[in-house]
Amino acid sequence: MAAARWMLRWVAAAVAAVAAALALDNGLARTPPMGWLHWERFLCATDCAAEPRRCVRYRRRGTGSTGQRSQTAGPVPGSRCAFPGSGEPVPGSRCAFLGTGQPARCLGSRCAFSGSGQPARCPAAAVPSPAAAVPSPVADSRPGSPVPAVPSRVADSRPGSPVPAVPSRVAESRPGAPAAAVPSPQTFSAFFAGGAVASEQLFVEMADRMAAEGWRDAGYEFICIDDCWMAPTRDKQGRLQADPKRFPGGIRKLADYVHSKGLKLGIYSDVGSKTCAGFPGSYNHYDLDAQTFASWGVDLLKFDGCNSESLDLLAEGYRRMSVALNRTGRSIVYSCEWPFYLRPVQQPNYTEIKQYCNHWRNFYDVYDSWSSIKSILDWTALHQDTIVKIAGPGGWNDPDMLVIGNFGLSWDQSVTQMAMWAIMAAPLFMSNDLRHISPEAKWLLQNKEVIAINQDPLGKQGYQLFKDKNFQLWERPLSDRAYAVAVLNQQEIGGPQKFTFALTFLGNGLACNPACSIQQVLPASRDCGVYSWMSSLSLEVNPTGTVLLKVLPV
């Protein structure tokens, strides 16, 4: 009997040990991570010889040698454009003065100075149309195959398509953009920030800005490398290696520098045989790659899902990398794209995904456009019964990056993205150029009240309560019986519209019972007063804008 009891205890201990090894349980991402990511703002396949203005270069004046940053080219921080004749600045626009006598590349509604020093109108042809900006989905299945292989993501699908085919992320959506890959806690992402090569110097500059200009203190702690950092082949020991031209000091040296600034370094790999941009993937190298990342001092891994031959191999790869990261003994946040690649074929098992991943992408890549933001919000609302309940400390739904401070969103639309990402308890990874960001965008991204809502320790994701043809009403439960509330005006024409709702709508009737204090957070902070349970609240909301509130019990 004693031997039998001993055997039962041994089996129980073994099962518990296996379960512990399988579960993520790394104690990380207890609130949504924050940081900066290089993709999409800074693309990875720029030809520096052909497009030198889009590369990060240092030159001594007049010599062309490495050294002091040239002052004869590049954007003028904070400068504004005015159309000829009017003398009035275009709200939110910036100019670039190139010193070459040539106008800068026009993006969206921006204008550029020519060599004459006069502002020039952007040519109409330089502004991509919505149809051109977002290509149709490209499936990656073999002809005649009933169950498609897991595809790589070539571009994004049409915004607003509720259940699209799996795209592959090989190309950026703007016409003429180079081949590239994709991005994703509170952080800077080099994925979206627009047109410089992802290089060691870029990340050094961004780390300097994050430490010196309040980003780190606001909570943005990760600086993340996306696709294209690798050399085309592994080294003789089979290990991943950095591109020696883009990262001449190697990743370990860059990680040491980032850590010296009080920040953390994120890196990118892929579950399949190749990354989305065609560099070596981690398939059959999960343990080796995890050990390599840990030895370099990496703090976050974004693990993409391109080029996996089947859904079974995809799932196995995500599980194996999670276990491999745990085995290293280093705290490494694990960012997955697992459910995104499953959804066209099968419903993701979010309970299992949360066992292995700290945050995960569900939908298509964000683009620097209002239509993209709308499509993400629509998809989230449509699937909220499935995804909201699984989010919480240690595991988060990731609607993709913040594109605030770039070119495609108006001020009201930027307010909407920041407000709704806070409501959704989303990881906050910026992708923009922190060296040339406007004061308004910086104020919004560093807003302490909004970040406090996003980082609320209760860790519950918000959800949509109401929608009609003009407005959406969302709420998010917060700690201490408080609620965050967002009112979004979906209209894209006209002026500000009034929206009135009964406070009994909120918190299943409990948020203002018997009374509550309401504070407006965005678009500007103000005290709205104290309201009783049976009161109604009226708000004026700009087209495509959002009013973000915090409701506190009295």
XYZ file of C-alpha atoms in Angstrom:
554
model
C 0.000 0.000 0.000
C 2.798 2.390 0.898
C 4.460 1.669 -2.446
C 1.170 2.292 -4.266
C 0.643 5.591 -2.492
C 4.209 6.623 -3.285
C 3.646 5.771 -6.968
C 0.418 7.791 -7.063
C 2.155 10.788 -5.516
C 5.009 10.462 -8.033
C 2.583 10.333 -10.967
C 0.648 13.346 -9.629
C 3.886 15.312 -9.215
C 5.000 14.389 -12.726
C 1.681 15.480 -14.224
C 1.866 18.770 -12.316
C 5.420 19.350 -13.546
C 4.396 18.745 -17.164
C 1.427 21.095 -16.799
C 3.679 23.774 -15.309
C 6.122 23.408 -18.188
C 3.330 23.646 -20.748
C 1.619 26.689 -19.250
C 3.142 30.083 -19.970
C 3.036 31.186 -16.317
C 5.950 33.592 -16.764
C 4.479 36.250 -14.493
C 4.778 38.863 -17.245
C 2.334 41.275 -18.911
C 0.144 41.652 -15.842
C -1.079 44.823 -17.519
C -1.010 45.403 -21.300
C 2.611 45.903 -22.414
C 3.660 49.275 -23.855
C 6.438 50.285 -26.228
C 7.622 51.151 -29.764
C 7.901 48.885 -32.836
C 9.679 49.692 -36.073
C 7.165 48.301 -38.543
C 5.146 49.870 -40.364
C 6.504 53.379 -40.029
C 10.026 52.214 -40.863
C 10.052 49.603 -43.596
C 12.677 46.938 -43.848
C 13.495 46.586 -47.538
C 14.521 50.099 -48.505
C 17.359 50.351 -50.994
C 19.604 52.949 -49.359
C 21.547 53.585 -52.554
C 18.387 54.282 -54.542
C 16.496 56.128 -51.783
C 19.100 57.639 -49.441
C 16.604 60.047 -47.840
C 14.657 57.069 -46.444
C 17.654 55.567 -44.694
C 19.103 56.506 -41.315
C 22.455 58.058 -42.168
C 25.066 60.051 -40.289
C 27.514 62.229 -42.213
C 30.037 64.858 -41.406
C 29.067 68.062 -43.134
C 30.766 68.288 -46.495
C 32.605 64.968 -46.220
C 30.024 62.181 -46.446
C 31.874 60.177 -43.811
C 30.248 58.691 -40.726
C 29.832 61.203 -37.942
C 27.608 64.173 -37.236
C 24.049 63.994 -38.532
C 23.557 66.010 -41.720
C 21.375 69.103 -41.385
C 20.828 69.516 -45.127
C 18.193 66.838 -45.526
C 15.214 65.407 -43.716
C 12.075 66.740 -42.096
C 12.019 69.922 -40.082
C 10.494 68.971 -36.689
C 7.181 70.685 -36.012
C 7.149 72.752 -39.205
C 3.829 73.516 -40.898
C 2.698 73.916 -44.481
C 0.512 76.651 -45.905
C -1.064 76.392 -49.355
C 0.026 79.164 -51.709
C -2.296 82.137 -51.694
C -4.190 81.380 -48.527
C -1.486 82.077 -46.012
C -3.234 79.734 -43.603
C -1.619 76.584 -42.230
C -3.181 73.251 -43.016
C -4.236 71.800 -39.617
C -1.997 68.951 -38.547
C 0.164 69.012 -41.665
C 3.940 69.062 -41.707
C 6.471 70.025 -44.326
C 9.786 68.545 -45.256
C 12.548 70.729 -46.672
C 15.069 68.624 -48.492
C 17.805 71.060 -49.413
C 18.067 69.292 -52.765
C 15.670 71.666 -54.461
C 13.182 68.830 -54.877
C 9.851 68.519 -53.098
C 9.539 65.761 -50.533
C 7.420 62.705 -51.202
C 3.804 63.625 -50.420
C 1.820 61.373 -48.115
C -1.891 61.746 -47.505
C -2.813 65.412 -47.035
C 0.740 66.599 -46.392
C 2.497 69.188 -48.476
C 6.189 69.762 -48.995
C 8.493 72.724 -49.471
C 10.295 72.905 -52.768
C 13.786 74.266 -53.180
C 12.343 77.746 -53.589
C 11.324 77.776 -49.961
C 7.662 77.999 -50.952
C 5.148 75.383 -49.864
C 3.854 73.239 -52.681
C 0.583 71.432 -53.089
C 0.789 67.652 -52.994
C 0.142 66.243 -56.461
C -3.129 64.351 -56.522
C -1.392 61.302 -57.937
C 0.850 61.118 -54.885
C -2.067 60.488 -52.554
C -3.036 56.813 -52.560
C -6.724 56.100 -52.882
C -8.478 53.907 -50.308
C -8.883 51.184 -52.893
C -5.230 51.230 -53.772
C -4.116 51.401 -50.165
C -5.724 48.146 -49.114
C -5.434 45.245 -51.527
C -7.791 42.339 -51.575
C -6.904 39.255 -49.558
C -4.615 36.703 -51.118
C -5.154 33.119 -50.009
C -2.184 30.805 -49.732
C -3.857 27.473 -50.338
C -2.809 25.015 -52.987
C -5.220 24.778 -55.932
C -7.762 22.054 -55.321
C -6.750 21.525 -51.712
C -9.849 21.321 -49.480
C -7.986 22.569 -46.401
C -5.532 25.343 -47.286
C -2.024 25.414 -45.925
C -1.347 28.166 -43.421
C -0.545 31.160 -45.607
C 1.895 33.963 -45.365
C 0.395 37.426 -45.097
C 0.731 39.338 -48.333
C -0.763 42.732 -47.592
C -3.951 43.431 -45.712
C -7.499 42.634 -46.717
C -10.271 45.083 -47.336
C -11.170 46.978 -44.159
C -14.548 45.965 -42.837
C -14.532 42.461 -44.269
C -15.916 40.456 -41.345
C -14.405 37.043 -42.013
C -11.649 37.445 -44.607
C -9.236 34.884 -45.952
C -5.814 34.694 -44.360
C -3.510 37.184 -46.046
C 0.219 37.022 -46.179
C 2.344 39.903 -44.971
C 4.921 40.195 -47.645
C 4.127 43.604 -49.012
C 3.153 46.878 -47.439
C -0.157 48.194 -48.706
C 0.829 51.535 -50.130
C 1.546 51.509 -53.864
C 5.237 51.128 -54.540
C 6.094 50.056 -50.994
C 8.905 47.526 -50.599
C 8.375 43.968 -49.466
C 7.956 43.852 -45.704
C 6.516 42.019 -42.727
C 4.247 42.738 -39.745
C 4.195 44.151 -36.199
C 2.667 44.161 -32.600
C 2.608 45.724 -25.052
C 3.126 49.518 -24.129
C 6.030 50.067 -26.577
C 7.563 51.627 -29.719
C 7.243 49.462 -32.791
C 9.450 50.062 -35.746
C 6.899 48.373 -37.994
C 4.798 51.398 -38.892
C 7.005 54.384 -38.599
C 7.310 55.129 -42.372
C 10.274 54.870 -44.470
C 13.725 54.517 -42.896
C 15.651 51.301 -42.904
C 15.421 49.239 -39.732
C 18.997 49.586 -38.543
C 20.986 49.570 -35.346
C 21.266 53.362 -35.461
C 17.490 53.788 -35.751
C 16.922 51.827 -32.546
C 19.685 53.698 -30.721
C 18.069 57.005 -31.685
C 14.619 55.843 -30.622
C 15.953 54.523 -27.308
C 17.552 57.927 -26.672
C 14.248 59.689 -27.386
C 12.209 57.277 -25.268
C 14.497 57.807 -22.283
C 14.925 61.568 -22.629
C 11.476 62.752 -23.715
C 9.117 61.158 -21.239
C 8.103 57.999 -23.119
C 9.766 55.594 -20.696
C 8.348 57.461 -17.711
C 4.873 57.302 -19.272
C 5.130 53.497 -19.354
C 6.474 52.739 -22.838
C 9.238 50.330 -21.899
C 9.829 48.085 -24.925
C 11.640 49.024 -28.114
C 10.980 46.288 -30.651
C 12.672 45.088 -33.814
C 10.330 43.574 -36.408
C 11.098 41.481 -39.501
C 14.212 41.875 -41.682
C 16.798 42.207 -38.899
C 18.377 38.855 -39.772
C 21.107 37.815 -42.135
C 19.792 35.678 -45.017
C 21.294 32.489 -43.506
C 22.062 31.062 -40.086
C 25.666 30.799 -38.882
C 27.767 27.608 -38.908
C 26.291 26.531 -35.561
C 22.777 26.929 -36.952
C 22.044 30.094 -34.944
C 20.216 33.155 -36.178
C 22.493 36.116 -36.830
C 21.866 39.804 -37.410
C 22.431 41.431 -40.781
C 26.012 42.730 -40.383
C 25.318 45.866 -42.451
C 22.212 46.951 -40.559
C 23.351 45.751 -37.123
C 27.156 45.882 -37.209
C 27.421 45.641 -33.413
C 25.059 42.685 -33.177
C 21.876 42.321 -31.150
C 23.637 41.785 -27.794
C 25.334 45.169 -28.043
C 22.041 46.848 -28.997
C 20.252 45.130 -26.098
C 22.920 46.370 -23.683
C 22.437 49.922 -24.951
C 18.648 49.723 -24.704
C 18.935 48.315 -21.163
C 21.311 51.144 -20.204
C 18.446 53.534 -20.964
C 16.102 51.714 -18.607
C 14.242 50.101 -21.527
C 13.703 46.568 -22.814
C 14.406 45.071 -26.241
C 11.945 43.092 -28.330
C 12.787 40.980 -31.366
C 10.941 39.158 -34.151
C 10.890 35.608 -35.473
C 8.446 33.258 -37.165
C 6.945 29.855 -36.369
C 7.472 28.668 -39.951
C 10.464 27.879 -42.125
C 10.786 31.524 -43.197
C 9.619 34.869 -41.851
C 6.932 36.802 -43.713
C 9.698 38.699 -45.537
C 11.620 35.524 -46.405
C 14.348 35.437 -43.749
C 15.143 32.273 -41.737
C 12.232 31.145 -39.547
C 12.381 29.201 -36.288
C 10.841 25.928 -37.497
C 12.886 23.012 -36.095
C 15.054 25.538 -34.196
C 12.708 26.589 -31.373
C 14.987 25.693 -28.450
C 18.126 27.012 -30.134
C 16.473 30.297 -31.092
C 14.995 30.786 -27.614
C 18.437 30.213 -26.086
C 19.982 32.627 -28.598
C 17.458 35.363 -27.793
C 17.998 34.872 -24.055
C 21.787 35.016 -24.471
C 21.408 38.334 -26.284
C 19.324 39.826 -23.464
C 16.057 39.973 -25.414
C 12.959 40.834 -23.320
C 10.112 40.219 -25.789
C 9.595 37.914 -28.747
C 7.057 38.695 -31.437
C 6.403 35.327 -33.080
C 4.736 35.530 -36.481
C 2.888 32.755 -38.320
C 3.983 32.801 -41.960
C 5.176 29.799 -43.951
C 3.946 26.978 -41.740
C 2.876 23.924 -43.724
C -0.213 23.046 -41.687
C -2.368 24.235 -38.835
C -1.075 21.372 -36.684
C 2.536 22.461 -37.228
C 1.544 26.079 -36.592
C -0.027 25.205 -33.218
C 2.837 22.898 -32.273
C 5.369 25.611 -33.091
C 3.642 28.219 -30.928
C 3.474 25.757 -28.016
C 7.091 24.649 -28.403
C 8.474 28.184 -28.531
C 6.529 29.100 -25.374
C 8.011 26.138 -23.504
C 11.473 26.896 -24.947
C 11.322 30.500 -23.725
C 10.370 29.304 -20.240
C 13.320 26.910 -20.217
C 15.809 29.718 -20.798
C 15.073 31.103 -17.325
C 14.917 34.648 -18.764
C 11.752 36.731 -18.518
C 10.669 37.114 -22.147
C 7.204 38.419 -23.053
C 5.693 36.186 -25.756
C 3.643 37.896 -28.471
C 1.772 35.504 -30.796
C -0.188 35.709 -34.035
C -1.632 32.225 -33.535
C -5.401 32.988 -33.662
C -5.052 35.224 -36.724
C -3.747 32.329 -38.791
C -6.330 29.874 -37.434
C -9.472 31.938 -37.963
C -10.017 31.401 -41.696
C -10.161 27.632 -41.105
C -11.167 27.048 -37.485
C -12.245 28.826 -34.314
C -9.235 29.522 -32.066
C -9.133 27.898 -28.637
C -8.416 31.053 -26.644
C -8.122 29.175 -23.361
C -5.211 27.211 -24.817
C -3.698 30.264 -26.517
C -3.643 32.176 -23.230
C -1.799 29.244 -21.626
C 1.089 29.858 -24.010
C 1.039 33.531 -25.083
C 1.138 36.912 -23.304
C -0.751 38.662 -26.088
C -2.047 37.653 -29.484
C -3.241 39.152 -32.742
C -6.720 38.281 -34.025
C -7.247 40.476 -37.069
C -5.455 42.091 -39.978
C -2.553 44.512 -39.686
C -3.384 48.084 -38.848
C -2.677 50.702 -41.502
C -2.296 54.424 -41.214
C -5.908 55.098 -42.179
C -9.298 55.683 -40.602
C -10.821 52.791 -42.563
C -8.307 50.450 -40.930
C -9.120 51.701 -37.407
C -12.849 51.318 -38.122
C -12.418 47.765 -39.393
C -10.535 46.741 -36.233
C -13.239 48.220 -33.988
C -16.009 46.588 -36.028
C -14.304 43.188 -35.901
C -13.712 43.466 -32.152
C -17.357 44.344 -31.469
C -18.563 41.521 -33.721
C -16.443 38.941 -31.850
C -16.531 40.425 -28.343
C -18.559 37.554 -26.872
C -15.638 35.251 -27.710
C -12.560 37.359 -27.060
C -13.378 39.768 -24.201
C -13.807 37.140 -21.484
C -10.396 35.559 -22.077
C -8.369 38.785 -21.756
C -6.804 39.625 -18.413
C -3.533 39.831 -16.489
C -0.902 37.803 -18.322
C -2.773 37.530 -21.636
C -4.302 40.210 -23.902
C -6.066 40.585 -27.232
C -3.857 42.709 -29.477
C -5.626 44.919 -32.066
C -2.198 45.990 -33.402
C -0.198 49.186 -33.216
C -0.935 52.798 -32.445
C -0.374 54.822 -35.615
C -0.894 58.173 -33.908
C 1.670 60.775 -34.998
C 1.951 59.538 -38.576
C 0.091 60.782 -41.648
C -3.274 59.080 -42.095
C -5.411 60.038 -39.083
C -7.004 63.370 -38.256
C -6.808 64.679 -34.704
C -10.260 63.325 -33.826
C -9.409 59.940 -35.323
C -6.172 59.846 -33.326
C -8.192 60.569 -30.160
C -10.494 57.695 -31.132
C -7.651 55.216 -31.543
C -6.069 56.145 -28.203
C -9.416 56.067 -26.373
C -10.587 52.790 -27.869
C -7.237 51.016 -27.349
C -7.551 52.004 -23.669
C -11.113 50.643 -23.541
C -9.986 47.382 -25.201
C -7.107 46.876 -22.710
C -4.843 46.649 -25.735
C -1.057 46.469 -25.743
C 0.146 49.972 -26.598
C 2.899 49.667 -29.178
C 3.485 52.892 -31.066
C 4.892 52.879 -34.561
C 5.888 56.407 -35.478
C 8.950 58.629 -35.687
C 9.630 59.911 -32.195
C 12.277 62.279 -33.551
C 9.695 64.287 -35.490
C 6.409 63.784 -33.648
C 4.052 66.721 -33.146
C 3.457 68.121 -29.653
C -0.236 67.226 -29.988
C 0.455 63.570 -30.795
C 3.022 63.385 -27.990
C 0.492 64.815 -25.512
C -2.097 62.256 -26.566
C 0.233 59.247 -26.472
C 1.667 60.270 -23.079
C -1.701 61.200 -21.533
C -1.509 59.843 -17.981
C -5.272 59.535 -17.499
C -5.725 57.470 -20.664
C -2.724 55.259 -19.874
C -4.088 54.700 -16.344
C -7.308 53.352 -17.879
C -5.371 51.112 -20.261
C -3.167 49.831 -17.435
C -5.952 49.403 -14.866
C -4.966 46.509 -12.556
C -8.412 44.858 -12.658
C -7.407 43.777 -16.155
C -10.842 43.496 -17.751
C -11.302 44.284 -21.437
C -14.085 46.673 -22.459
C -16.959 45.940 -24.826
C -19.602 47.621 -26.951
C -22.937 48.316 -25.220
C -24.849 50.053 -28.001
C -24.593 50.950 -31.672
C -26.854 52.797 -34.090
C -26.162 54.396 -37.460
C -24.440 57.390 -35.834
C -22.949 56.406 -32.479
C -21.277 53.610 -30.525
C -21.263 53.342 -26.714
C -18.528 51.238 -25.058
C -17.650 50.592 -21.416
C -14.803 48.956 -19.502
C -14.965 47.868 -15.843
C -12.120 49.326 -13.781
C -10.816 48.718 -10.285
C -12.599 50.281 -7.259
C -16.016 49.927 -8.966
C -15.163 52.576 -11.555
C -15.914 52.394 -15.304
C -14.346 53.843 -18.425
C -16.911 54.872 -21.039
C -16.346 55.823 -24.676
C -18.832 57.483 -27.039
C -17.743 57.269 -30.701
C -19.375 59.360 -33.440
C -19.280 57.230 -36.605
C -20.403 60.058 -38.904
C -17.786 61.227 -41.403
C -19.627 64.338 -42.570
C -21.167 67.373 -40.901
C -20.227 68.797 -37.550
C -20.359 67.757 -33.899
C -23.406 65.701 -32.951
C -25.123 65.353 -29.574
C -25.554 61.922 -28.005
C -27.713 61.406 -24.914
C -27.901 58.182 -22.932
C -29.320 57.013 -19.603
C -26.700 56.273 -16.946
C -28.650 53.126 -16.050
C -27.055 51.697 -19.220
C -23.683 51.562 -17.469
C -22.364 48.666 -15.420
C -25.598 46.669 -15.643
C -27.304 49.551 -13.893
C -24.795 49.659 -11.033
C -22.165 52.180 -12.209
C -24.151 55.193 -10.951
C -26.201 53.552 -8.221
C -27.010 55.586 -6.191
C -24.790 58.327 -7.688
C -21.538 58.820 -9.579
C -18.936 61.436 -10.446
C -18.112 61.722 -14.154
C -14.801 63.013 -15.466
C -14.050 63.595 -19.152
C -10.585 62.350 -20.123
C -10.555 62.940 -23.903
C -10.502 64.954 -26.082
C -9.766 67.266 -23.136
C -9.850 66.757 -19.384
C -12.779 68.300 -17.487
C -15.069 67.554 -14.567
C -18.613 66.808 -15.727
C -20.116 66.760 -12.219
C -22.105 64.371 -10.027
C -25.103 62.474 -11.392
C -27.833 60.363 -9.831
C -28.736 56.842 -10.910
C -31.784 57.952 -12.968
C -29.944 60.789 -14.746
C -29.081 61.067 -18.421
C -25.842 62.407 -19.855
C -25.557 64.447 -23.063
C -22.261 64.732 -24.933
C -21.211 66.528 -28.105
C -18.860 64.413 -30.224
C -16.989 65.420 -33.376
C -17.302 63.311 -36.550
C -15.013 60.225 -36.287
C -14.117 61.441 -32.786
C -14.578 59.916 -29.359
C -15.341 61.284 -25.908
C -13.663 59.175 -23.211
C -15.104 59.325 -19.686
C -14.265 57.900 -16.285
C -17.251 57.135 -14.060
C -16.547 56.870 -10.331
C -18.995 55.774 -7.608
C -19.975 58.364 -5.013
